[in-house]
């Protein structure tokens, strides 16, 4: 794939991995075995943390902080807009499409909308690097993709809890809105605490250089698990811990330890991403599906419309704020 430039320029690596997963799942099913399915527990506990830590630890902090307001607008407001816009319109489609979709409720559609609201900018960022796009556009896309993962996970869990209720009242909506900020800010607080502990610990590792990288991985994973234990945002905790610890850890550890952290994190996150996309393909083949062309086509159309409108509205708001 990487040896043939024409293929890698046209087909994103993630799409190729999903196709590989489809083929693997098809082969497993063809021989009469049950294809393995990626559980949410494995995803959230083992595959997601390395990806987020890699992005958070090597985050270009200065560019990110200078454009934090714009990034938050795209990541938080834009993701909320996508989830509610897509979910509401799909619910309307379910109500007018006959008996096949009438049993799909509003919360089910909002849950689905929250899942597909996050964007995967890997292919876009690869193109940016090839054409040497300006740093501002690069950090906006990268920063949005990093934070909207956290927003999407919080939204998903929120709608999942609503789905378990017999009836959603105004009080539940208000508490959900409040918990959205508590979960995000609480996760940041947990990450900052563990980042400070990691930075402080790195001052006393001069005689045990061999385990310096272990401290970075250990404290980062502890931040994620501690946040998840208290039902806070583990993603925000990982990002915050990586951002806080990196300047101090790099000043205290050896050059070899820094190189080990850098390449091991890149390898770890790459393996996790590969497994996730392959399992997506395998899971598509594994279970029974109820296919509905109306729902599928409307989903694709609404995704495109929501994305365009969300970006346009955010840009208008940003330009208006700058003029004010």
PDB file of C-alpha atoms in Angstrom:
ATOM      1  CA  UNK A   1       0.000   0.000   0.000  1.00  0.00           C
ATOM      2  CA  UNK A   2       2.703   2.500   0.992  1.00  0.00           C
ATOM      3  CA  UNK A   3       5.015   1.389  -1.826  1.00  0.00           C
ATOM      4  CA  UNK A   4       2.487   2.299  -4.552  1.00  0.00           C
ATOM      5  CA  UNK A   5       1.891   6.095  -4.348  1.00  0.00           C
ATOM      6  CA  UNK A   6      -1.078   6.073  -6.732  1.00  0.00           C
ATOM      7  CA  UNK A   7      -3.014   3.735  -4.433  1.00  0.00           C
ATOM      8  CA  UNK A   8      -2.123   5.502  -1.174  1.00  0.00           C
ATOM      9  CA  UNK A   9      -3.082   8.877  -2.670  1.00  0.00           C
ATOM     10  CA  UNK A  10      -6.539   7.683  -3.718  1.00  0.00           C
ATOM     11  CA  UNK A  11      -7.513   5.179  -1.014  1.00  0.00           C
ATOM     12  CA  UNK A  12      -7.143   6.134   2.684  1.00  0.00           C
ATOM     13  CA  UNK A  13      -5.348   3.570   4.808  1.00  0.00           C
ATOM     14  CA  UNK A  14      -8.367   3.251   7.100  1.00  0.00           C
ATOM     15  CA  UNK A  15     -10.576   2.198   4.169  1.00  0.00           C
ATOM     16  CA  UNK A  16      -8.040  -0.422   3.107  1.00  0.00           C
ATOM     17  CA  UNK A  17      -7.916  -1.850   6.631  1.00  0.00           C
ATOM     18  CA  UNK A  18     -11.719  -2.083   6.753  1.00  0.00           C
ATOM     19  CA  UNK A  19     -11.651  -3.979   3.437  1.00  0.00           C
ATOM     20  CA  UNK A  20      -9.026  -6.325   4.915  1.00  0.00           C
ATOM     21  CA  UNK A  21     -11.346  -6.854   7.876  1.00  0.00           C
ATOM     22  CA  UNK A  22     -14.241  -7.631   5.540  1.00  0.00           C
ATOM     23  CA  UNK A  23     -12.129 -10.233   3.726  1.00  0.00           C
ATOM     24  CA  UNK A  24     -10.889 -11.787   6.976  1.00  0.00           C
ATOM     25  CA  UNK A  25     -14.406 -11.886   8.417  1.00  0.00           C
ATOM     26  CA  UNK A  26     -15.733 -13.385   5.197  1.00  0.00           C
ATOM     27  CA  UNK A  27     -13.072 -16.118   5.224  1.00  0.00           C
ATOM     28  CA  UNK A  28     -13.778 -16.962   8.871  1.00  0.00           C
ATOM     29  CA  UNK A  29     -17.498 -17.166   8.170  1.00  0.00           C
ATOM     30  CA  UNK A  30     -16.919 -19.208   4.994  1.00  0.00           C
ATOM     31  CA  UNK A  31     -15.170 -21.979   6.950  1.00  0.00           C
ATOM     32  CA  UNK A  32     -18.069 -22.187   9.388  1.00  0.00           C
ATOM     33  CA  UNK A  33     -16.552 -20.315  12.325  1.00  0.00           C
ATOM     34  CA  UNK A  34     -17.996 -17.311  14.165  1.00  0.00           C
ATOM     35  CA  UNK A  35     -15.989 -14.109  13.425  1.00  0.00           C
ATOM     36  CA  UNK A  36     -14.704 -12.320  16.547  1.00  0.00           C
ATOM     37  CA  UNK A  37     -16.441  -9.078  17.496  1.00  0.00           C
ATOM     38  CA  UNK A  38     -14.687  -6.107  19.093  1.00  0.00           C
ATOM     39  CA  UNK A  39     -16.329  -5.471  22.469  1.00  0.00           C
ATOM     40  CA  UNK A  40     -16.742  -1.970  23.870  1.00  0.00           C
ATOM     41  CA  UNK A  41     -14.710  -2.992  26.935  1.00  0.00           C
ATOM     42  CA  UNK A  42     -11.670  -3.945  24.846  1.00  0.00           C
ATOM     43  CA  UNK A  43     -12.034  -0.797  22.739  1.00  0.00           C
ATOM     44  CA  UNK A  44     -12.273   1.677  25.619  1.00  0.00           C
ATOM     45  CA  UNK A  45      -9.758  -0.011  27.943  1.00  0.00           C
ATOM     46  CA  UNK A  46      -7.009  -1.161  25.582  1.00  0.00           C
ATOM     47  CA  UNK A  47      -7.270   0.256  22.045  1.00  0.00           C
ATOM     48  CA  UNK A  48      -8.440   3.858  22.538  1.00  0.00           C
ATOM     49  CA  UNK A  49      -5.959   5.079  25.234  1.00  0.00           C
ATOM     50  CA  UNK A  50      -2.762   4.675  23.119  1.00  0.00           C
ATOM     51  CA  UNK A  51      -4.287   6.665  20.245  1.00  0.00           C
ATOM     52  CA  UNK A  52      -5.378   9.537  22.481  1.00  0.00           C
ATOM     53  CA  UNK A  53      -2.127   9.557  24.472  1.00  0.00           C
ATOM     54  CA  UNK A  54      -0.059   9.730  21.284  1.00  0.00           C
ATOM     55  CA  UNK A  55      -2.096  12.706  20.061  1.00  0.00           C
ATOM     56  CA  UNK A  56      -2.126  14.468  23.434  1.00  0.00           C
ATOM     57  CA  UNK A  57       1.522  13.918  24.356  1.00  0.00           C
ATOM     58  CA  UNK A  58       2.851  15.269  21.053  1.00  0.00           C
ATOM     59  CA  UNK A  59       0.264  18.043  20.778  1.00  0.00           C
ATOM     60  CA  UNK A  60       1.792  21.312  19.446  1.00  0.00           C
ATOM     61  CA  UNK A  61       0.798  23.195  22.579  1.00  0.00           C
ATOM     62  CA  UNK A  62       1.523  26.761  21.485  1.00  0.00           C
ATOM     63  CA  UNK A  63      -0.467  26.572  18.239  1.00  0.00           C
ATOM     64  CA  UNK A  64      -3.230  24.664  20.022  1.00  0.00           C
ATOM     65  CA  UNK A  65      -3.585  27.186  22.861  1.00  0.00           C
ATOM     66  CA  UNK A  66      -3.507  30.177  20.500  1.00  0.00           C
ATOM     67  CA  UNK A  67      -6.445  28.764  18.533  1.00  0.00           C
ATOM     68  CA  UNK A  68      -8.257  27.053  21.420  1.00  0.00           C
ATOM     69  CA  UNK A  69     -11.430  29.122  21.046  1.00  0.00           C
ATOM     70  CA  UNK A  70     -11.883  28.249  17.376  1.00  0.00           C
ATOM     71  CA  UNK A  71     -10.999  24.598  18.001  1.00  0.00           C
ATOM     72  CA  UNK A  72     -13.573  24.365  20.806  1.00  0.00           C
ATOM     73  CA  UNK A  73     -16.219  25.893  18.556  1.00  0.00           C
ATOM     74  CA  UNK A  74     -15.626  23.255  15.892  1.00  0.00           C
ATOM     75  CA  UNK A  75     -15.103  20.372  18.330  1.00  0.00           C
ATOM     76  CA  UNK A  76     -17.841  21.020  20.907  1.00  0.00           C
ATOM     77  CA  UNK A  77     -20.495  23.136  19.197  1.00  0.00           C
ATOM     78  CA  UNK A  78     -19.883  21.513  15.810  1.00  0.00           C
ATOM     79  CA  UNK A  79     -20.099  17.971  17.186  1.00  0.00           C
ATOM     80  CA  UNK A  80     -23.258  18.759  19.173  1.00  0.00           C
ATOM     81  CA  UNK A  81     -24.770  20.272  16.038  1.00  0.00           C
ATOM     82  CA  UNK A  82     -23.888  17.208  13.962  1.00  0.00           C
ATOM     83  CA  UNK A  83     -25.285  14.759  16.513  1.00  0.00           C
ATOM     84  CA  UNK A  84     -28.606  16.542  17.062  1.00  0.00           C
ATOM     85  CA  UNK A  85     -29.069  17.573  13.419  1.00  0.00           C
ATOM     86  CA  UNK A  86     -28.446  14.076  12.053  1.00  0.00           C
ATOM     87  CA  UNK A  87     -30.325  12.307  14.855  1.00  0.00           C
ATOM     88  CA  UNK A  88     -33.399  14.553  14.616  1.00  0.00           C
ATOM     89  CA  UNK A  89     -33.663  14.320  10.827  1.00  0.00           C
ATOM     90  CA  UNK A  90     -33.201  10.546  10.892  1.00  0.00           C
ATOM     91  CA  UNK A  91     -35.974  10.311  13.480  1.00  0.00           C
ATOM     92  CA  UNK A  92     -38.211  12.295  11.127  1.00  0.00           C
ATOM     93  CA  UNK A  93     -37.325   9.868   8.322  1.00  0.00           C
ATOM     94  CA  UNK A  94     -38.236   6.933  10.578  1.00  0.00           C
ATOM     95  CA  UNK A  95     -41.640   8.454  11.303  1.00  0.00           C
ATOM     96  CA  UNK A  96     -42.592   8.902   7.640  1.00  0.00           C
ATOM     97  CA  UNK A  97     -40.962   5.788   6.157  1.00  0.00           C
ATOM     98  CA  UNK A  98     -43.526   3.196   7.152  1.00  0.00           C
ATOM     99  CA  UNK A  99     -43.564   0.273   9.581  1.00  0.00           C
ATOM    100  CA  UNK A 100     -39.989  -0.885   8.919  1.00  0.00           C
ATOM    101  CA  UNK A 101     -38.459   2.126  10.721  1.00  0.00           C
ATOM    102  CA  UNK A 102     -41.307   3.325  12.932  1.00  0.00           C
ATOM    103  CA  UNK A 103     -39.967   1.425  15.960  1.00  0.00           C
ATOM    104  CA  UNK A 104     -36.654   3.354  15.864  1.00  0.00           C
ATOM    105  CA  UNK A 105     -37.127   6.087  18.461  1.00  0.00           C
ATOM    106  CA  UNK A 106     -35.612   9.533  18.924  1.00  0.00           C
ATOM    107  CA  UNK A 107     -33.011   8.421  21.482  1.00  0.00           C
ATOM    108  CA  UNK A 108     -31.897   5.578  19.222  1.00  0.00           C
ATOM    109  CA  UNK A 109     -31.341   8.026  16.378  1.00  0.00           C
ATOM    110  CA  UNK A 110     -29.560  10.527  18.632  1.00  0.00           C
ATOM    111  CA  UNK A 111     -27.345   7.707  19.901  1.00  0.00           C
ATOM    112  CA  UNK A 112     -26.507   6.788  16.319  1.00  0.00           C
ATOM    113  CA  UNK A 113     -25.989  10.460  15.447  1.00  0.00           C
ATOM    114  CA  UNK A 114     -23.509  10.888  18.300  1.00  0.00           C
ATOM    115  CA  UNK A 115     -21.517   7.852  17.131  1.00  0.00           C
ATOM    116  CA  UNK A 116     -21.063   9.115  13.567  1.00  0.00           C
ATOM    117  CA  UNK A 117     -20.468  12.772  14.500  1.00  0.00           C
ATOM    118  CA  UNK A 118     -16.759  12.343  15.173  1.00  0.00           C
ATOM    119  CA  UNK A 119     -14.487  12.793  12.173  1.00  0.00           C
ATOM    120  CA  UNK A 120     -11.395  10.782  11.236  1.00  0.00           C
ATOM    121  CA  UNK A 121      -8.958  13.281   9.665  1.00  0.00           C
ATOM    122  CA  UNK A 122      -6.096  10.837   9.033  1.00  0.00           C
ATOM    123  CA  UNK A 123      -6.395  11.033   5.242  1.00  0.00           C
ATOM    124  CA  UNK A 124      -6.893  14.821   5.311  1.00  0.00           C
ATOM    125  CA  UNK A 125      -3.870  15.408   7.557  1.00  0.00           C
ATOM    126  CA  UNK A 126      -1.758  13.172   5.317  1.00  0.00           C
ATOM    127  CA  UNK A 127      -2.683  15.335   2.325  1.00  0.00           C
ATOM    128  CA  UNK A 128      -1.925  18.472   4.368  1.00  0.00           C
ATOM    129  CA  UNK A 129       1.577  17.180   5.105  1.00  0.00           C
ATOM    130  CA  UNK A 130       2.215  16.376   1.443  1.00  0.00           C
ATOM    131  CA  UNK A 131       1.212  19.818   0.164  1.00  0.00           C
ATOM    132  CA  UNK A 132       2.715  21.618   3.207  1.00  0.00           C
ATOM    133  CA  UNK A 133      -0.484  23.392   4.212  1.00  0.00           C
ATOM    134  CA  UNK A 134      -0.182  26.316   6.634  1.00  0.00           C
ATOM    135  CA  UNK A 135       0.090  25.429  10.321  1.00  0.00           C
ATOM    136  CA  UNK A 136      -3.155  27.184  11.319  1.00  0.00           C
ATOM    137  CA  UNK A 137      -5.377  24.992   9.148  1.00  0.00           C
ATOM    138  CA  UNK A 138      -3.468  21.891  10.223  1.00  0.00           C
ATOM    139  CA  UNK A 139      -3.890  22.570  13.953  1.00  0.00           C
ATOM    140  CA  UNK A 140      -7.584  23.433  13.531  1.00  0.00           C
ATOM    141  CA  UNK A 141      -8.328  20.090  11.863  1.00  0.00           C
ATOM    142  CA  UNK A 142      -6.085  18.125  14.220  1.00  0.00           C
ATOM    143  CA  UNK A 143      -7.350  19.876  17.362  1.00  0.00           C
ATOM    144  CA  UNK A 144     -10.988  19.435  16.383  1.00  0.00           C
ATOM    145  CA  UNK A 145     -10.517  15.730  15.674  1.00  0.00           C
ATOM    146  CA  UNK A 146      -8.807  15.266  19.045  1.00  0.00           C
ATOM    147  CA  UNK A 147     -11.440  17.005  21.161  1.00  0.00           C
ATOM    148  CA  UNK A 148     -14.531  15.864  19.285  1.00  0.00           C
ATOM    149  CA  UNK A 149     -13.617  12.275  20.168  1.00  0.00           C
ATOM    150  CA  UNK A 150     -14.082  13.227  23.822  1.00  0.00           C
ATOM    151  CA  UNK A 151     -17.353  15.052  23.087  1.00  0.00           C
ATOM    152  CA  UNK A 152     -18.670  12.079  21.119  1.00  0.00           C
ATOM    153  CA  UNK A 153     -17.888   9.576  23.889  1.00  0.00           C
ATOM    154  CA  UNK A 154     -19.584  11.776  26.517  1.00  0.00           C
ATOM    155  CA  UNK A 155     -22.642  12.212  24.276  1.00  0.00           C
ATOM    156  CA  UNK A 156     -22.797   8.486  23.580  1.00  0.00           C
ATOM    157  CA  UNK A 157     -22.802   7.585  27.281  1.00  0.00           C
ATOM    158  CA  UNK A 158     -25.364  10.330  27.990  1.00  0.00           C
ATOM    159  CA  UNK A 159     -27.836   9.077  25.379  1.00  0.00           C
ATOM    160  CA  UNK A 160     -27.145   5.500  26.487  1.00  0.00           C
ATOM    161  CA  UNK A 161     -28.243   6.407  30.018  1.00  0.00           C
ATOM    162  CA  UNK A 162     -31.326   8.189  28.678  1.00  0.00           C
ATOM    163  CA  UNK A 163     -32.247   5.062  26.703  1.00  0.00           C
ATOM    164  CA  UNK A 164     -32.357   3.048  29.938  1.00  0.00           C
ATOM    165  CA  UNK A 165     -34.963   5.402  31.451  1.00  0.00           C
ATOM    166  CA  UNK A 166     -38.674   4.756  31.068  1.00  0.00           C
ATOM    167  CA  UNK A 167     -39.340   8.452  30.483  1.00  0.00           C
ATOM    168  CA  UNK A 168     -36.947  11.355  29.998  1.00  0.00           C
ATOM    169  CA  UNK A 169     -38.059  14.464  31.880  1.00  0.00           C
ATOM    170  CA  UNK A 170     -36.810  18.045  31.785  1.00  0.00           C
ATOM    171  CA  UNK A 171     -34.877  17.421  35.004  1.00  0.00           C
ATOM    172  CA  UNK A 172     -32.974  14.583  33.312  1.00  0.00           C
ATOM    173  CA  UNK A 173     -32.103  16.836  30.361  1.00  0.00           C
ATOM    174  CA  UNK A 174     -30.861  19.601  32.692  1.00  0.00           C
ATOM    175  CA  UNK A 175     -28.757  17.137  34.690  1.00  0.00           C
ATOM    176  CA  UNK A 176     -27.401  15.681  31.451  1.00  0.00           C
ATOM    177  CA  UNK A 177     -26.403  19.145  30.226  1.00  0.00           C
ATOM    178  CA  UNK A 178     -24.676  19.826  33.552  1.00  0.00           C
ATOM    179  CA  UNK A 179     -22.956  16.444  33.589  1.00  0.00           C
ATOM    180  CA  UNK A 180     -21.574  17.150  30.112  1.00  0.00           C
ATOM    181  CA  UNK A 181     -19.387  19.931  31.530  1.00  0.00           C
ATOM    182  CA  UNK A 182     -18.671  18.149  34.828  1.00  0.00           C
ATOM    183  CA  UNK A 183     -17.432  15.058  32.990  1.00  0.00           C
ATOM    184  CA  UNK A 184     -15.177  17.085  30.664  1.00  0.00           C
ATOM    185  CA  UNK A 185     -13.734  19.432  33.312  1.00  0.00           C
ATOM    186  CA  UNK A 186     -13.408  16.604  35.838  1.00  0.00           C
ATOM    187  CA  UNK A 187     -11.422  14.583  33.323  1.00  0.00           C
ATOM    188  CA  UNK A 188      -9.100  17.541  32.704  1.00  0.00           C
ATOM    189  CA  UNK A 189      -8.559  17.951  36.462  1.00  0.00           C
ATOM    190  CA  UNK A 190      -7.667  14.273  36.898  1.00  0.00           C
ATOM    191  CA  UNK A 191      -5.264  14.469  33.953  1.00  0.00           C
ATOM    192  CA  UNK A 192      -3.553  17.580  35.311  1.00  0.00           C
ATOM    193  CA  UNK A 193      -3.063  15.919  38.720  1.00  0.00           C
ATOM    194  CA  UNK A 194      -1.444  12.833  37.214  1.00  0.00           C
ATOM    195  CA  UNK A 195       0.600  14.989  34.842  1.00  0.00           C
ATOM    196  CA  UNK A 196       2.027  16.932  37.797  1.00  0.00           C
ATOM    197  CA  UNK A 197       2.792  13.685  39.648  1.00  0.00           C
ATOM    198  CA  UNK A 198       4.561  12.292  36.572  1.00  0.00           C
ATOM    199  CA  UNK A 199       6.561  15.497  36.131  1.00  0.00           C
ATOM    200  CA  UNK A 200       7.586  15.456  39.807  1.00  0.00           C
ATOM    201  CA  UNK A 201       8.516  11.756  39.716  1.00  0.00           C
ATOM    202  CA  UNK A 202      10.724  12.244  36.646  1.00  0.00           C
ATOM    203  CA  UNK A 203      13.069  14.408  38.734  1.00  0.00           C
ATOM    204  CA  UNK A 204      14.214  11.347  40.694  1.00  0.00           C
ATOM    205  CA  UNK A 205      14.823   8.849  37.887  1.00  0.00           C
ATOM    206  CA  UNK A 206      18.435   9.722  37.069  1.00  0.00           C
ATOM    207  CA  UNK A 207      19.664   6.402  38.510  1.00  0.00           C
ATOM    208  CA  UNK A 208      16.939   4.248  36.925  1.00  0.00           C
ATOM    209  CA  UNK A 209      16.871   5.492  33.329  1.00  0.00           C
ATOM    210  CA  UNK A 210      15.638   2.159  32.009  1.00  0.00           C
ATOM    211  CA  UNK A 211      12.160   2.570  33.538  1.00  0.00           C
ATOM    212  CA  UNK A 212      11.658   6.257  32.688  1.00  0.00           C
ATOM    213  CA  UNK A 213       9.360   5.509  29.716  1.00  0.00           C
ATOM    214  CA  UNK A 214       7.332   3.207  31.966  1.00  0.00           C
ATOM    215  CA  UNK A 215       6.457   6.119  34.261  1.00  0.00           C
ATOM    216  CA  UNK A 216       4.994   8.084  31.343  1.00  0.00           C
ATOM    217  CA  UNK A 217       2.828   5.186  30.171  1.00  0.00           C
ATOM    218  CA  UNK A 218       1.859   4.170  33.720  1.00  0.00           C
ATOM    219  CA  UNK A 219       0.756   7.604  34.934  1.00  0.00           C
ATOM    220  CA  UNK A 220      -1.082   8.306  31.683  1.00  0.00           C
ATOM    221  CA  UNK A 221      -3.021   5.047  31.868  1.00  0.00           C
ATOM    222  CA  UNK A 222      -3.721   5.627  35.570  1.00  0.00           C
ATOM    223  CA  UNK A 223      -5.148   9.051  34.680  1.00  0.00           C
ATOM    224  CA  UNK A 224      -7.430   7.446  32.092  1.00  0.00           C
ATOM    225  CA  UNK A 225      -8.574   4.647  34.409  1.00  0.00           C
ATOM    226  CA  UNK A 226      -9.093   6.987  37.377  1.00  0.00           C
ATOM    227  CA  UNK A 227     -11.256   9.298  35.283  1.00  0.00           C
ATOM    228  CA  UNK A 228     -13.300   6.384  33.936  1.00  0.00           C
ATOM    229  CA  UNK A 229     -13.660   4.986  37.463  1.00  0.00           C
ATOM    230  CA  UNK A 230     -15.400   8.186  38.574  1.00  0.00           C
ATOM    231  CA  UNK A 231     -17.405   8.392  35.310  1.00  0.00           C
ATOM    232  CA  UNK A 232     -15.376  11.351  34.054  1.00  0.00           C
ATOM    233  CA  UNK A 233     -13.853  11.808  30.599  1.00  0.00           C
ATOM    234  CA  UNK A 234     -10.880   9.483  30.284  1.00  0.00           C
ATOM    235  CA  UNK A 235     -10.002  11.018  26.923  1.00  0.00           C
ATOM    236  CA  UNK A 236      -9.741  14.517  28.399  1.00  0.00           C
ATOM    237  CA  UNK A 237      -7.693  13.088  31.280  1.00  0.00           C
ATOM    238  CA  UNK A 238      -5.230  11.503  28.839  1.00  0.00           C
ATOM    239  CA  UNK A 239      -4.899  14.689  26.800  1.00  0.00           C
ATOM    240  CA  UNK A 240      -4.411  16.843  29.907  1.00  0.00           C
ATOM    241  CA  UNK A 241      -1.870  14.488  31.481  1.00  0.00           C
ATOM    242  CA  UNK A 242       0.149  14.304  28.261  1.00  0.00           C
ATOM    243  CA  UNK A 243       0.139  18.076  27.786  1.00  0.00           C
ATOM    244  CA  UNK A 244       1.111  18.798  31.411  1.00  0.00           C
ATOM    245  CA  UNK A 245       3.830  16.183  31.863  1.00  0.00           C
ATOM    246  CA  UNK A 246       5.654  16.454  28.530  1.00  0.00           C
ATOM    247  CA  UNK A 247       7.691  19.700  29.020  1.00  0.00           C
ATOM    248  CA  UNK A 248       8.945  18.637  32.466  1.00  0.00           C
ATOM    249  CA  UNK A 249       9.441  14.955  31.666  1.00  0.00           C
ATOM    250  CA  UNK A 250      11.493  15.730  28.543  1.00  0.00           C
ATOM    251  CA  UNK A 251      13.702  18.071  30.566  1.00  0.00           C
ATOM    252  CA  UNK A 252      14.383  15.406  33.211  1.00  0.00           C
ATOM    253  CA  UNK A 253      14.686  12.115  31.323  1.00  0.00           C
ATOM    254  CA  UNK A 254      17.532  10.933  29.098  1.00  0.00           C
ATOM    255  CA  UNK A 255      17.607  11.267  25.327  1.00  0.00           C
ATOM    256  CA  UNK A 256      17.296   7.487  24.919  1.00  0.00           C
ATOM    257  CA  UNK A 257      14.181   7.444  27.105  1.00  0.00           C
ATOM    258  CA  UNK A 258      12.666  10.273  25.075  1.00  0.00           C
ATOM    259  CA  UNK A 259      13.330   8.361  21.840  1.00  0.00           C
ATOM    260  CA  UNK A 260      11.802   5.214  23.343  1.00  0.00           C
ATOM    261  CA  UNK A 261       8.660   7.079  24.417  1.00  0.00           C
ATOM    262  CA  UNK A 262       8.313   8.720  21.017  1.00  0.00           C
ATOM    263  CA  UNK A 263       8.617   5.613  18.862  1.00  0.00           C
ATOM    264  CA  UNK A 264       6.819   3.243  21.215  1.00  0.00           C
ATOM    265  CA  UNK A 265       3.827   5.599  21.429  1.00  0.00           C
ATOM    266  CA  UNK A 266       3.722   5.957  17.639  1.00  0.00           C
ATOM    267  CA  UNK A 267       3.922   2.184  17.190  1.00  0.00           C
ATOM    268  CA  UNK A 268       1.357   1.515  19.947  1.00  0.00           C
ATOM    269  CA  UNK A 269      -1.187   3.962  18.537  1.00  0.00           C
ATOM    270  CA  UNK A 270      -0.635   2.696  14.988  1.00  0.00           C
ATOM    271  CA  UNK A 271      -1.255  -0.916  16.045  1.00  0.00           C
ATOM    272  CA  UNK A 272      -4.401   0.125  17.935  1.00  0.00           C
ATOM    273  CA  UNK A 273      -5.773   2.039  14.939  1.00  0.00           C
ATOM    274  CA  UNK A 274      -5.034  -0.907  12.656  1.00  0.00           C
ATOM    275  CA  UNK A 275      -6.849  -3.350  14.939  1.00  0.00           C
ATOM    276  CA  UNK A 276      -9.859  -1.034  15.285  1.00  0.00           C
ATOM    277  CA  UNK A 277     -10.362  -0.647  11.533  1.00  0.00           C
ATOM    278  CA  UNK A 278      -9.818  -4.355  10.866  1.00  0.00           C
ATOM    279  CA  UNK A 279     -12.342  -5.268  13.563  1.00  0.00           C
ATOM    280  CA  UNK A 280     -14.800  -2.802  12.006  1.00  0.00           C
ATOM    281  CA  UNK A 281     -14.635  -4.824   8.817  1.00  0.00           C
ATOM    282  CA  UNK A 282     -14.861  -8.156  10.646  1.00  0.00           C
ATOM    283  CA  UNK A 283     -17.842  -6.968  12.726  1.00  0.00           C
ATOM    284  CA  UNK A 284     -19.681  -5.949   9.555  1.00  0.00           C
ATOM    285  CA  UNK A 285     -19.603  -9.553   8.378  1.00  0.00           C
ATOM    286  CA  UNK A 286     -20.063 -11.131  11.812  1.00  0.00           C
ATOM    287  CA  UNK A 287     -23.623 -10.249  12.800  1.00  0.00           C
ATOM    288  CA  UNK A 288     -27.053 -10.204  11.159  1.00  0.00           C
ATOM    289  CA  UNK A 289     -28.072  -6.876   9.628  1.00  0.00           C
ATOM    290  CA  UNK A 290     -31.376  -5.301   8.746  1.00  0.00           C
ATOM    291  CA  UNK A 291     -30.636  -3.266   5.614  1.00  0.00           C
ATOM    292  CA  UNK A 292     -32.769  -0.256   4.759  1.00  0.00           C
ATOM    293  CA  UNK A 293     -31.791   1.785   1.698  1.00  0.00           C
ATOM    294  CA  UNK A 294     -33.822   4.823   2.781  1.00  0.00           C
ATOM    295  CA  UNK A 295     -32.092   5.027   6.151  1.00  0.00           C
ATOM    296  CA  UNK A 296     -28.615   4.468   4.692  1.00  0.00           C
ATOM    297  CA  UNK A 297     -28.947   7.048   1.906  1.00  0.00           C
ATOM    298  CA  UNK A 298     -30.532   9.631   4.224  1.00  0.00           C
ATOM    299  CA  UNK A 299     -27.721   9.101   6.730  1.00  0.00           C
ATOM    300  CA  UNK A 300     -25.062   9.827   4.097  1.00  0.00           C
ATOM    301  CA  UNK A 301     -26.905  12.912   2.829  1.00  0.00           C
ATOM    302  CA  UNK A 302     -27.559  14.287   6.328  1.00  0.00           C
ATOM    303  CA  UNK A 303     -23.904  13.744   7.304  1.00  0.00           C
ATOM    304  CA  UNK A 304     -22.726  15.854   4.372  1.00  0.00           C
ATOM    305  CA  UNK A 305     -25.330  18.572   4.968  1.00  0.00           C
ATOM    306  CA  UNK A 306     -24.653  18.718   8.720  1.00  0.00           C
ATOM    307  CA  UNK A 307     -20.901  18.948   8.187  1.00  0.00           C
ATOM    308  CA  UNK A 308     -21.137  21.740   5.606  1.00  0.00           C
ATOM    309  CA  UNK A 309     -23.669  23.747   7.627  1.00  0.00           C
ATOM    310  CA  UNK A 310     -21.725  23.235  10.857  1.00  0.00           C
ATOM    311  CA  UNK A 311     -18.466  24.492   9.352  1.00  0.00           C
ATOM    312  CA  UNK A 312     -20.207  27.426   7.638  1.00  0.00           C
ATOM    313  CA  UNK A 313     -22.010  28.524  10.819  1.00  0.00           C
ATOM    314  CA  UNK A 314     -18.839  28.217  12.901  1.00  0.00           C
ATOM    315  CA  UNK A 315     -16.842  30.228  10.363  1.00  0.00           C
ATOM    316  CA  UNK A 316     -19.492  32.957  10.290  1.00  0.00           C
ATOM    317  CA  UNK A 317     -19.499  33.106  14.090  1.00  0.00           C
ATOM    318  CA  UNK A 318     -15.680  33.211  14.219  1.00  0.00           C
ATOM    319  CA  UNK A 319     -15.444  36.013  11.639  1.00  0.00           C
ATOM    320  CA  UNK A 320     -18.164  37.961  13.454  1.00  0.00           C
ATOM    321  CA  UNK A 321     -16.329  37.602  16.781  1.00  0.00           C
ATOM    322  CA  UNK A 322     -13.047  38.771  15.220  1.00  0.00           C
ATOM    323  CA  UNK A 323     -14.744  41.839  13.734  1.00  0.00           C
ATOM    324  CA  UNK A 324     -16.316  42.693  17.074  1.00  0.00           C
TER     325      UNK A 324
END
